[in-house]
């Protein structure tokens, strides 16, 4: 796995999500939406370093529909968080990653 490319892809997706939600009102139902990304055979320490370097948060590898990483994309609570995850997921999918948005109302 190319960890440098992964970091750059995360940064680009994060930027797209931020641009898409700029100026949005953060109303609506509070949620815990995140992005789940599967990276088979990737080294967990390297993946976590890349996520942190991209300005995102992940506690570590988790088991949910297989092994992967639950990445926090936005610190918002409602519509902004929902939109951020949607845009971020689309960007990462287009870059060839195996992703799935995780949706949960608080």
mmCIF file of N, CA, C and O in Angstrom:
data_model
loop_
_atom_site.group_PDB
_atom_site.id
_atom_site.type_symbol
_atom_site.label_atom_id
_atom_site.label_comp_id
_atom_site.label_asym_id
_atom_site.label_seq_id
_atom_site.Cartn_x
_atom_site.Cartn_y
_atom_site.Cartn_z
ATOM 1 N N UNK A 1 0.841 -1.183 0.000
ATOM 2 C CA UNK A 1 0.000 0.000 0.000
ATOM 3 C C UNK A 1 0.880 1.239 0.000
ATOM 4 O O UNK A 1 1.875 1.301 0.709
ATOM 5 N N UNK A 2 0.476 2.220 -0.765
ATOM 6 C CA UNK A 2 1.187 3.491 -0.849
ATOM 7 C C UNK A 2 0.596 4.440 0.207
ATOM 8 O O UNK A 2 -0.442 5.068 -0.029
ATOM 9 N N UNK A 3 1.254 4.543 1.351
ATOM 10 C CA UNK A 3 0.726 5.337 2.460
ATOM 11 C C UNK A 3 0.772 6.830 2.170
ATOM 12 O O UNK A 3 -0.087 7.579 2.632
ATOM 13 N N UNK A 4 1.741 7.263 1.408
ATOM 14 C CA UNK A 4 1.816 8.688 1.038
ATOM 15 C C UNK A 4 0.608 9.056 0.168
ATOM 16 O O UNK A 4 -0.028 10.081 0.379
ATOM 17 N N UNK A 5 0.286 8.209 -0.796
ATOM 18 C CA UNK A 5 -0.880 8.447 -1.651
ATOM 19 C C UNK A 5 -2.154 8.414 -0.820
ATOM 20 O O UNK A 5 -3.051 9.249 -1.006
ATOM 21 N N UNK A 6 -2.241 7.471 0.107
ATOM 22 C CA UNK A 6 -3.401 7.379 0.982
ATOM 23 C C UNK A 6 -3.577 8.678 1.770
ATOM 24 O O UNK A 6 -4.691 9.218 1.848
ATOM 25 N N UNK A 7 -2.502 9.195 2.316
ATOM 26 C CA UNK A 7 -2.554 10.462 3.060
ATOM 27 C C UNK A 7 -3.050 11.591 2.164
ATOM 28 O O UNK A 7 -3.920 12.377 2.563
ATOM 29 N N UNK A 8 -2.505 11.692 0.963
ATOM 30 C CA UNK A 8 -2.913 12.745 0.034
ATOM 31 C C UNK A 8 -4.372 12.599 -0.379
ATOM 32 O O UNK A 8 -5.092 13.597 -0.505
ATOM 33 N N UNK A 9 -4.828 11.370 -0.571
ATOM 34 C CA UNK A 9 -6.236 11.137 -0.917
ATOM 35 C C UNK A 9 -7.148 11.541 0.235
ATOM 36 O O UNK A 9 -8.206 12.142 0.020
ATOM 37 N N UNK A 10 -6.750 11.221 1.460
ATOM 38 C CA UNK A 10 -7.525 11.636 2.631
ATOM 39 C C UNK A 10 -7.603 13.159 2.722
ATOM 40 O O UNK A 10 -8.665 13.727 2.995
ATOM 41 N N UNK A 11 -6.479 13.818 2.502
ATOM 42 C CA UNK A 11 -6.456 15.288 2.553
ATOM 43 C C UNK A 11 -7.373 15.895 1.497
ATOM 44 O O UNK A 11 -8.115 16.844 1.772
ATOM 45 N N UNK A 12 -7.331 15.355 0.288
ATOM 46 C CA UNK A 12 -8.163 15.866 -0.807
ATOM 47 C C UNK A 12 -9.650 15.654 -0.504
ATOM 48 O O UNK A 12 -10.476 16.551 -0.734
ATOM 49 N N UNK A 13 -9.993 14.486 0.018
ATOM 50 C CA UNK A 13 -11.388 14.200 0.354
ATOM 51 C C UNK A 13 -11.858 15.094 1.504
ATOM 52 O O UNK A 13 -12.990 15.592 1.495
ATOM 53 N N UNK A 14 -10.980 15.320 2.465
ATOM 54 C CA UNK A 14 -11.314 16.188 3.602
ATOM 55 C C UNK A 14 -11.550 17.620 3.125
ATOM 56 O O UNK A 14 -12.509 18.283 3.539
ATOM 57 N N UNK A 15 -10.699 18.080 2.236
ATOM 58 C CA UNK A 15 -10.850 19.430 1.685
ATOM 59 C C UNK A 15 -12.168 19.559 0.930
ATOM 60 O O UNK A 15 -12.891 20.549 1.071
ATOM 61 N N UNK A 16 -12.509 18.553 0.127
ATOM 62 C CA UNK A 16 -13.766 18.578 -0.623
ATOM 63 C C UNK A 16 -14.963 18.620 0.328
ATOM 64 O O UNK A 16 -15.940 19.348 0.090
ATOM 65 N N UNK A 17 -14.883 17.858 1.413
ATOM 66 C CA UNK A 17 -15.963 17.841 2.402
ATOM 67 C C UNK A 17 -16.092 19.196 3.086
ATOM 68 O O UNK A 17 -17.210 19.689 3.306
ATOM 69 N N UNK A 18 -14.971 19.809 3.410
ATOM 70 C CA UNK A 18 -15.001 21.126 4.049
ATOM 71 C C UNK A 18 -15.580 22.171 3.105
ATOM 72 O O UNK A 18 -16.385 23.011 3.521
ATOM 73 N N UNK A 19 -15.175 22.131 1.855
ATOM 74 C CA UNK A 19 -15.689 23.090 0.875
ATOM 75 C C UNK A 19 -17.191 22.918 0.653
ATOM 76 O O UNK A 19 -17.926 23.887 0.503
ATOM 77 N N UNK A 20 -17.654 21.668 0.644
ATOM 78 C CA UNK A 20 -19.070 21.382 0.408
ATOM 79 C C UNK A 20 -19.960 21.841 1.557
ATOM 80 O O UNK A 20 -21.151 22.087 1.359
ATOM 81 N N UNK A 21 -19.397 21.950 2.748
ATOM 82 C CA UNK A 21 -20.195 22.320 3.917
ATOM 83 C C UNK A 21 -19.925 23.738 4.408
ATOM 84 O O UNK A 21 -20.521 24.167 5.395
ATOM 85 N N UNK A 22 -19.078 24.446 3.709
ATOM 86 C CA UNK A 22 -18.743 25.814 4.122
ATOM 87 C C UNK A 22 -19.999 26.683 4.156
ATOM 88 O O UNK A 22 -20.758 26.743 3.194
ATOM 89 N N UNK A 23 -20.229 27.304 5.283
ATOM 90 C CA UNK A 23 -21.361 28.209 5.437
ATOM 91 C C UNK A 23 -22.688 27.518 5.739
ATOM 92 O O UNK A 23 -23.704 28.191 5.907
ATOM 93 N N UNK A 24 -22.703 26.194 5.802
ATOM 94 C CA UNK A 24 -23.946 25.477 6.101
ATOM 95 C C UNK A 24 -24.339 25.665 7.563
ATOM 96 O O UNK A 24 -23.482 25.741 8.435
ATOM 97 N N UNK A 25 -25.643 25.707 7.805
ATOM 98 C CA UNK A 25 -26.153 25.697 9.173
ATOM 99 C C UNK A 25 -26.082 24.262 9.680
ATOM 100 O O UNK A 25 -26.447 23.333 8.976
ATOM 101 N N UNK A 26 -25.627 24.089 10.900
ATOM 102 C CA UNK A 26 -25.470 22.742 11.449
ATOM 103 C C UNK A 26 -26.677 22.356 12.296
ATOM 104 O O UNK A 26 -26.552 21.974 13.443
ATOM 105 N N UNK A 27 -27.865 22.435 11.695
ATOM 106 C CA UNK A 27 -29.081 22.034 12.394
ATOM 107 C C UNK A 27 -29.343 20.562 12.161
ATOM 108 O O UNK A 27 -28.479 19.816 11.710
ATOM 109 N N UNK A 28 -30.549 20.148 12.469
ATOM 110 C CA UNK A 28 -30.930 18.761 12.238
ATOM 111 C C UNK A 28 -30.585 17.874 13.411
ATOM 112 O O UNK A 28 -30.120 18.316 14.456
ATOM 113 N N UNK A 29 -30.819 16.597 13.224
ATOM 114 C CA UNK A 29 -30.585 15.610 14.271
ATOM 115 C C UNK A 29 -29.100 15.407 14.497
ATOM 116 O O UNK A 29 -28.343 15.216 13.550
ATOM 117 N N UNK A 30 -28.693 15.433 15.749
ATOM 118 C CA UNK A 30 -27.293 15.137 16.068
ATOM 119 C C UNK A 30 -27.010 13.707 15.634
ATOM 120 O O UNK A 30 -27.856 12.825 15.758
ATOM 121 N N UNK A 31 -25.840 13.483 15.077
ATOM 122 C CA UNK A 31 -25.510 12.145 14.594
ATOM 123 C C UNK A 31 -24.051 11.814 14.856
ATOM 124 O O UNK A 31 -23.259 12.676 15.198
ATOM 125 N N UNK A 32 -23.739 10.562 14.681
ATOM 126 C CA UNK A 32 -22.381 10.062 14.892
ATOM 127 C C UNK A 32 -21.811 9.525 13.579
ATOM 128 O O UNK A 32 -21.024 8.577 13.587
ATOM 129 N N UNK A 33 -22.224 10.108 12.464
ATOM 130 C CA UNK A 33 -21.794 9.621 11.152
ATOM 131 C C UNK A 33 -20.277 9.636 11.022
ATOM 132 O O UNK A 33 -19.609 10.577 11.457
ATOM 133 N N UNK A 34 -19.760 8.581 10.411
ATOM 134 C CA UNK A 34 -18.324 8.431 10.169
ATOM 135 C C UNK A 34 -18.142 7.709 8.840
ATOM 136 O O UNK A 34 -19.101 7.281 8.219
ATOM 137 N N UNK A 35 -16.908 7.539 8.442
ATOM 138 C CA UNK A 35 -16.594 6.772 7.246
ATOM 139 C C UNK A 35 -15.854 5.510 7.657
ATOM 140 O O UNK A 35 -14.873 5.576 8.389
ATOM 141 N N UNK A 36 -16.326 4.367 7.190
ATOM 142 C CA UNK A 36 -15.655 3.098 7.430
ATOM 143 C C UNK A 36 -14.866 2.754 6.177
ATOM 144 O O UNK A 36 -15.402 2.774 5.068
ATOM 145 N N UNK A 37 -13.594 2.503 6.352
ATOM 146 C CA UNK A 37 -12.739 2.183 5.210
ATOM 147 C C UNK A 37 -11.989 0.885 5.476
ATOM 148 O O UNK A 37 -11.405 0.700 6.537
ATOM 149 N N UNK A 38 -12.053 0.008 4.508
ATOM 150 C CA UNK A 38 -11.346 -1.277 4.602
ATOM 151 C C UNK A 38 -10.034 -1.169 3.830
ATOM 152 O O UNK A 38 -10.021 -0.709 2.690
ATOM 153 N N UNK A 39 -8.968 -1.593 4.481
ATOM 154 C CA UNK A 39 -7.637 -1.567 3.868
ATOM 155 C C UNK A 39 -6.949 -2.901 4.157
ATOM 156 O O UNK A 39 -6.086 -2.991 5.036
ATOM 157 N N UNK A 40 -7.337 -3.940 3.437
ATOM 158 C CA UNK A 40 -6.756 -5.264 3.697
ATOM 159 C C UNK A 40 -5.229 -5.251 3.600
ATOM 160 O O UNK A 40 -4.653 -4.605 2.725
ATOM 161 N N UNK A 41 -4.611 -5.933 4.521
ATOM 162 C CA UNK A 41 -3.157 -6.108 4.567
ATOM 163 C C UNK A 41 -2.369 -4.824 4.822
ATOM 164 O O UNK A 41 -1.154 -4.810 4.673
ATOM 165 N N UNK A 42 -3.049 -3.746 5.194
ATOM 166 C CA UNK A 42 -2.341 -2.500 5.516
ATOM 167 C C UNK A 42 -1.865 -2.559 6.967
ATOM 168 O O UNK A 42 -2.497 -3.178 7.814
ATOM 169 N N UNK A 43 -0.750 -1.895 7.241
ATOM 170 C CA UNK A 43 -0.213 -1.838 8.603
ATOM 171 C C UNK A 43 -0.972 -0.780 9.402
ATOM 172 O O UNK A 43 -1.013 0.385 9.013
ATOM 173 N N UNK A 44 -1.551 -1.196 10.512
ATOM 174 C CA UNK A 44 -2.396 -0.310 11.303
ATOM 175 C C UNK A 44 -1.674 0.967 11.730
ATOM 176 O O UNK A 44 -2.234 2.059 11.645
ATOM 177 N N UNK A 45 -0.438 0.856 12.182
ATOM 178 C CA UNK A 45 0.279 2.052 12.632
ATOM 179 C C UNK A 45 0.447 3.053 11.496
ATOM 180 O O UNK A 45 0.297 4.251 11.703
ATOM 181 N N UNK A 46 0.737 2.561 10.299
ATOM 182 C CA UNK A 46 0.914 3.446 9.134
ATOM 183 C C UNK A 46 -0.412 4.085 8.727
ATOM 184 O O UNK A 46 -0.455 5.263 8.356
ATOM 185 N N UNK A 47 -1.479 3.310 8.786
ATOM 186 C CA UNK A 47 -2.806 3.837 8.439
ATOM 187 C C UNK A 47 -3.192 4.937 9.421
ATOM 188 O O UNK A 47 -3.643 6.015 9.013
ATOM 189 N N UNK A 48 -3.007 4.702 10.705
ATOM 190 C CA UNK A 48 -3.357 5.698 11.714
ATOM 191 C C UNK A 48 -2.511 6.960 11.581
ATOM 192 O O UNK A 48 -3.006 8.074 11.775
ATOM 193 N N UNK A 49 -1.249 6.805 11.238
ATOM 194 C CA UNK A 49 -0.380 7.970 10.992
ATOM 195 C C UNK A 49 -0.906 8.781 9.813
ATOM 196 O O UNK A 49 -0.941 10.013 9.867
ATOM 197 N N UNK A 50 -1.299 8.111 8.750
ATOM 198 C CA UNK A 50 -1.818 8.799 7.565
ATOM 199 C C UNK A 50 -3.110 9.548 7.888
ATOM 200 O O UNK A 50 -3.292 10.699 7.471
ATOM 201 N N UNK A 51 -3.993 8.916 8.636
ATOM 202 C CA UNK A 51 -5.262 9.542 9.013
ATOM 203 C C UNK A 51 -4.995 10.787 9.856
ATOM 204 O O UNK A 51 -5.563 11.853 9.609
ATOM 205 N N UNK A 52 -4.109 10.669 10.821
ATOM 206 C CA UNK A 52 -3.769 11.813 11.680
ATOM 207 C C UNK A 52 -3.113 12.931 10.868
ATOM 208 O O UNK A 52 -3.444 14.104 11.031
ATOM 209 N N UNK A 53 -2.197 12.566 9.976
ATOM 210 C CA UNK A 53 -1.514 13.562 9.148
ATOM 211 C C UNK A 53 -2.491 14.318 8.244
ATOM 212 O O UNK A 53 -2.265 15.472 7.903
ATOM 213 N N UNK A 54 -3.585 13.656 7.875
ATOM 214 C CA UNK A 54 -4.597 14.286 7.023
ATOM 215 C C UNK A 54 -5.547 15.182 7.824
ATOM 216 O O UNK A 54 -6.443 15.805 7.261
ATOM 217 N N UNK A 55 -5.348 15.248 9.147
ATOM 218 C CA UNK A 55 -6.184 16.101 9.978
ATOM 219 C C UNK A 55 -7.486 15.449 10.400
ATOM 220 O O UNK A 55 -8.435 16.139 10.785
ATOM 221 N N UNK A 56 -7.522 14.119 10.361
ATOM 222 C CA UNK A 56 -8.718 13.370 10.715
ATOM 223 C C UNK A 56 -8.458 12.553 11.976
ATOM 224 O O UNK A 56 -7.339 12.530 12.474
ATOM 225 N N UNK A 57 -9.486 11.861 12.458
ATOM 226 C CA UNK A 57 -9.345 11.096 13.690
ATOM 227 C C UNK A 57 -9.855 9.671 13.515
ATOM 228 O O UNK A 57 -10.897 9.436 12.901
ATOM 229 N N UNK A 58 -9.113 8.735 14.086
ATOM 230 C CA UNK A 58 -9.503 7.328 14.146
ATOM 231 C C UNK A 58 -8.796 6.708 15.349
ATOM 232 O O UNK A 58 -7.593 6.897 15.502
ATOM 233 N N UNK A 59 -9.543 5.983 16.183
ATOM 234 C CA UNK A 59 -8.934 5.359 17.370
ATOM 235 C C UNK A 59 -8.107 4.140 17.021
ATOM 236 O O UNK A 59 -7.162 3.812 17.715
ATOM 237 N N UNK A 60 -8.484 3.435 15.990
ATOM 238 C CA UNK A 60 -7.769 2.215 15.627
ATOM 239 C C UNK A 60 -8.643 1.302 14.809
ATOM 240 O O UNK A 60 -9.801 1.607 14.540
ATOM 241 N N UNK A 61 -8.090 0.195 14.410
ATOM 242 C CA UNK A 61 -8.826 -0.765 13.590
ATOM 243 C C UNK A 61 -10.006 -1.308 14.384
ATOM 244 O O UNK A 61 -9.892 -1.583 15.573
ATOM 245 N N UNK A 62 -11.146 -1.453 13.700
ATOM 246 C CA UNK A 62 -12.374 -1.953 14.315
ATOM 247 C C UNK A 62 -12.966 -3.056 13.455
ATOM 248 O O UNK A 62 -12.682 -3.145 12.265
ATOM 249 N N UNK A 63 -13.816 -3.846 14.061
ATOM 250 C CA UNK A 63 -14.529 -4.888 13.331
ATOM 251 C C UNK A 63 -15.970 -4.443 13.148
ATOM 252 O O UNK A 63 -16.706 -4.317 14.112
ATOM 253 N N UNK A 64 -16.353 -4.142 11.920
ATOM 254 C CA UNK A 64 -17.716 -3.784 11.551
ATOM 255 C C UNK A 64 -17.840 -4.113 10.071
ATOM 256 O O UNK A 64 -17.169 -3.489 9.249
ATOM 257 N N UNK A 65 -18.597 -5.083 9.748
ATOM 258 C CA UNK A 65 -18.667 -5.557 8.364
ATOM 259 C C UNK A 65 -17.251 -5.834 7.860
ATOM 260 O O UNK A 65 -16.809 -5.343 6.826
ATOM 261 N N UNK A 66 -16.511 -6.553 8.639
ATOM 262 C CA UNK A 66 -15.116 -6.833 8.331
ATOM 263 C C UNK A 66 -14.207 -5.913 9.127
ATOM 264 O O UNK A 66 -14.661 -5.075 9.907
ATOM 265 N N UNK A 67 -12.913 -6.063 8.939
ATOM 266 C CA UNK A 67 -11.935 -5.217 9.622
ATOM 267 C C UNK A 67 -11.740 -3.934 8.836
ATOM 268 O O UNK A 67 -11.673 -3.957 7.608
ATOM 269 N N UNK A 68 -11.624 -2.833 9.553
ATOM 270 C CA UNK A 68 -11.402 -1.556 8.893
ATOM 271 C C UNK A 68 -11.253 -0.441 9.909
ATOM 272 O O UNK A 68 -11.066 -0.680 11.105
ATOM 273 N N UNK A 69 -11.370 0.762 9.420
ATOM 274 C CA UNK A 69 -11.125 1.955 10.232
ATOM 275 C C UNK A 69 -12.340 2.870 10.176
ATOM 276 O O UNK A 69 -12.825 3.206 9.100
ATOM 277 N N UNK A 70 -12.832 3.283 11.342
ATOM 278 C CA UNK A 70 -13.954 4.188 11.454
ATOM 279 C C UNK A 70 -13.360 5.589 11.615
ATOM 280 O O UNK A 70 -12.809 5.930 12.665
ATOM 281 N N UNK A 71 -13.439 6.382 10.562
ATOM 282 C CA UNK A 71 -12.774 7.691 10.521
ATOM 283 C C UNK A 71 -13.782 8.805 10.785
ATOM 284 O O UNK A 71 -14.826 8.883 10.140
ATOM 285 N N UNK A 72 -13.455 9.660 11.738
ATOM 286 C CA UNK A 72 -14.260 10.848 12.014
ATOM 287 C C UNK A 72 -13.866 11.912 11.002
ATOM 288 O O UNK A 72 -12.705 12.311 10.926
ATOM 289 N N UNK A 73 -14.838 12.362 10.242
ATOM 290 C CA UNK A 73 -14.588 13.283 9.141
ATOM 291 C C UNK A 73 -14.855 14.734 9.537
ATOM 292 O O UNK A 73 -14.236 15.649 9.023
ATOM 293 N N UNK A 74 -15.793 14.953 10.460
ATOM 294 C CA UNK A 74 -16.201 16.308 10.817
ATOM 295 C C UNK A 74 -16.491 16.391 12.309
ATOM 296 O O UNK A 74 -16.987 15.433 12.902
ATOM 297 N N UNK A 75 -16.239 17.549 12.885
ATOM 298 C CA UNK A 75 -16.559 17.779 14.288
ATOM 299 C C UNK A 75 -17.949 18.366 14.467
ATOM 300 O O UNK A 75 -18.364 18.643 15.580
ATOM 301 N N UNK A 76 -18.669 18.526 13.369
ATOM 302 C CA UNK A 76 -20.024 19.074 13.440
ATOM 303 C C UNK A 76 -20.966 18.042 14.051
ATOM 304 O O UNK A 76 -20.553 16.933 14.398
ATOM 305 N N UNK A 77 -22.260 18.408 14.155
ATOM 306 C CA UNK A 77 -23.193 17.510 14.831
ATOM 307 C C UNK A 77 -24.375 17.052 13.981
ATOM 308 O O UNK A 77 -24.872 15.961 14.180
ATOM 309 N N UNK A 78 -24.852 17.864 13.078
ATOM 310 C CA UNK A 78 -26.083 17.550 12.355
ATOM 311 C C UNK A 78 -25.877 17.466 10.855
ATOM 312 O O UNK A 78 -25.151 16.605 10.360
ATOM 313 N N UNK A 79 -26.542 18.382 10.136
ATOM 314 C CA UNK A 79 -26.489 18.379 8.674
ATOM 315 C C UNK A 79 -25.056 18.466 8.131
ATOM 316 O O UNK A 79 -24.724 17.829 7.145
ATOM 317 N N UNK A 80 -24.240 19.262 8.780
ATOM 318 C CA UNK A 80 -22.858 19.433 8.308
ATOM 319 C C UNK A 80 -22.094 18.111 8.397
ATOM 320 O O UNK A 80 -21.385 17.728 7.461
ATOM 321 N N UNK A 81 -22.255 17.422 9.488
ATOM 322 C CA UNK A 81 -21.564 16.130 9.648
ATOM 323 C C UNK A 81 -22.072 15.119 8.613
ATOM 324 O O UNK A 81 -21.292 14.391 8.013
ATOM 325 N N UNK A 82 -23.376 15.082 8.419
ATOM 326 C CA UNK A 82 -23.972 14.168 7.440
ATOM 327 C C UNK A 82 -23.442 14.452 6.036
ATOM 328 O O UNK A 82 -23.023 13.548 5.318
ATOM 329 N N UNK A 83 -23.448 15.706 5.648
ATOM 330 C CA UNK A 83 -22.974 16.103 4.312
ATOM 331 C C UNK A 83 -21.471 15.844 4.178
ATOM 332 O O UNK A 83 -21.005 15.381 3.136
ATOM 333 N N UNK A 84 -20.705 16.128 5.224
ATOM 334 C CA UNK A 84 -19.261 15.904 5.196
ATOM 335 C C UNK A 84 -18.938 14.446 4.895
ATOM 336 O O UNK A 84 -18.092 14.136 4.055
ATOM 337 N N UNK A 85 -19.607 13.543 5.591
ATOM 338 C CA UNK A 85 -19.364 12.113 5.389
ATOM 339 C C UNK A 85 -19.774 11.698 3.979
ATOM 340 O O UNK A 85 -19.064 10.931 3.324
ATOM 341 N N UNK A 86 -20.892 12.226 3.490
ATOM 342 C CA UNK A 86 -21.364 11.882 2.146
ATOM 343 C C UNK A 86 -20.350 12.296 1.088
ATOM 344 O O UNK A 86 -19.992 11.503 0.206
ATOM 345 N N UNK A 87 -19.866 13.517 1.169
ATOM 346 C CA UNK A 87 -18.894 14.025 0.193
ATOM 347 C C UNK A 87 -17.562 13.292 0.339
ATOM 348 O O UNK A 87 -16.953 12.878 -0.656
ATOM 349 N N UNK A 88 -17.119 13.117 1.560
ATOM 350 C CA UNK A 88 -15.861 12.429 1.818
ATOM 351 C C UNK A 88 -15.903 11.000 1.255
ATOM 352 O O UNK A 88 -14.961 10.550 0.600
ATOM 353 N N UNK A 89 -16.998 10.302 1.501
ATOM 354 C CA UNK A 89 -17.152 8.925 1.012
ATOM 355 C C UNK A 89 -17.102 8.879 -0.513
ATOM 356 O O UNK A 89 -16.433 8.016 -1.090
ATOM 357 N N UNK A 90 -17.785 9.790 -1.160
ATOM 358 C CA UNK A 90 -17.783 9.823 -2.631
ATOM 359 C C UNK A 90 -16.377 10.060 -3.170
ATOM 360 O O UNK A 90 -15.956 9.408 -4.140
ATOM 361 N N UNK A 91 -15.663 10.971 -2.545
ATOM 362 C CA UNK A 91 -14.291 11.266 -2.978
ATOM 363 C C UNK A 91 -13.384 10.048 -2.817
ATOM 364 O O UNK A 91 -12.601 9.725 -3.704
ATOM 365 N N UNK A 92 -13.468 9.384 -1.695
ATOM 366 C CA UNK A 92 -12.615 8.212 -1.452
ATOM 367 C C UNK A 92 -13.000 7.044 -2.357
ATOM 368 O O UNK A 92 -12.129 6.326 -2.851
ATOM 369 N N UNK A 93 -14.283 6.883 -2.617
ATOM 370 C CA UNK A 93 -14.740 5.828 -3.524
ATOM 371 C C UNK A 93 -14.195 6.063 -4.935
ATOM 372 O O UNK A 93 -13.703 5.138 -5.584
ATOM 373 N N UNK A 94 -14.255 7.304 -5.385
ATOM 374 C CA UNK A 94 -13.735 7.654 -6.715
ATOM 375 C C UNK A 94 -12.233 7.403 -6.821
ATOM 376 O O UNK A 94 -11.717 7.148 -7.891
ATOM 377 N N UNK A 95 -11.548 7.457 -5.696
ATOM 378 C CA UNK A 95 -10.105 7.207 -5.674
ATOM 379 C C UNK A 95 -9.785 5.715 -5.528
ATOM 380 O O UNK A 95 -8.638 5.327 -5.425
ATOM 381 N N UNK A 96 -10.833 4.888 -5.501
ATOM 382 C CA UNK A 96 -10.634 3.449 -5.533
ATOM 383 C C UNK A 96 -10.605 2.726 -4.192
ATOM 384 O O UNK A 96 -10.224 1.564 -4.126
ATOM 385 N N UNK A 97 -11.034 3.385 -3.126
ATOM 386 C CA UNK A 97 -11.015 2.756 -1.811
ATOM 387 C C UNK A 97 -12.332 2.041 -1.528
ATOM 388 O O UNK A 97 -13.391 2.435 -2.010
ATOM 389 N N UNK A 98 -12.245 0.996 -0.720
ATOM 390 C CA UNK A 98 -13.416 0.237 -0.302
ATOM 391 C C UNK A 98 -13.972 0.920 0.949
ATOM 392 O O UNK A 98 -13.406 0.770 2.053
ATOM 393 N N UNK A 99 -15.026 1.684 0.783
ATOM 394 C CA UNK A 99 -15.567 2.495 1.873
ATOM 395 C C UNK A 99 -17.047 2.232 2.070
ATOM 396 O O UNK A 99 -17.720 1.688 1.196
ATOM 397 N N UNK A 100 -17.538 2.663 3.213
ATOM 398 C CA UNK A 100 -18.964 2.643 3.485
ATOM 399 C C UNK A 100 -19.258 3.716 4.527
ATOM 400 O O UNK A 100 -18.627 3.734 5.587
ATOM 401 N N UNK A 101 -20.184 4.629 4.227
ATOM 402 C CA UNK A 101 -20.573 5.587 5.261
ATOM 403 C C UNK A 101 -21.257 4.857 6.410
ATOM 404 O O UNK A 101 -22.043 3.939 6.184
ATOM 405 N N UNK A 102 -20.956 5.251 7.613
ATOM 406 C CA UNK A 102 -21.606 4.724 8.816
ATOM 407 C C UNK A 102 -22.532 5.825 9.294
ATOM 408 O O UNK A 102 -22.105 6.943 9.534
ATOM 409 N N UNK A 103 -23.817 5.499 9.406
ATOM 410 C CA UNK A 103 -24.816 6.495 9.815
ATOM 411 C C UNK A 103 -25.433 6.082 11.147
ATOM 412 O O UNK A 103 -25.851 4.934 11.301
ATOM 413 N N UNK A 104 -25.480 7.024 12.091
ATOM 414 C CA UNK A 104 -26.112 6.744 13.374
ATOM 415 C C UNK A 104 -26.615 8.037 14.001
ATOM 416 O O UNK A 104 -25.844 8.976 14.196
ATOM 417 N N UNK A 105 -27.901 8.072 14.298
ATOM 418 C CA UNK A 105 -28.441 9.216 15.024
ATOM 419 C C UNK A 105 -28.052 9.101 16.479
ATOM 420 O O UNK A 105 -28.001 8.001 17.027
ATOM 421 N N UNK A 106 -27.781 10.228 17.085
ATOM 422 C CA UNK A 106 -27.414 10.236 18.502
ATOM 423 C C UNK A 106 -28.663 10.223 19.355
ATOM 424 O O UNK A 106 -29.641 10.787 19.091
#
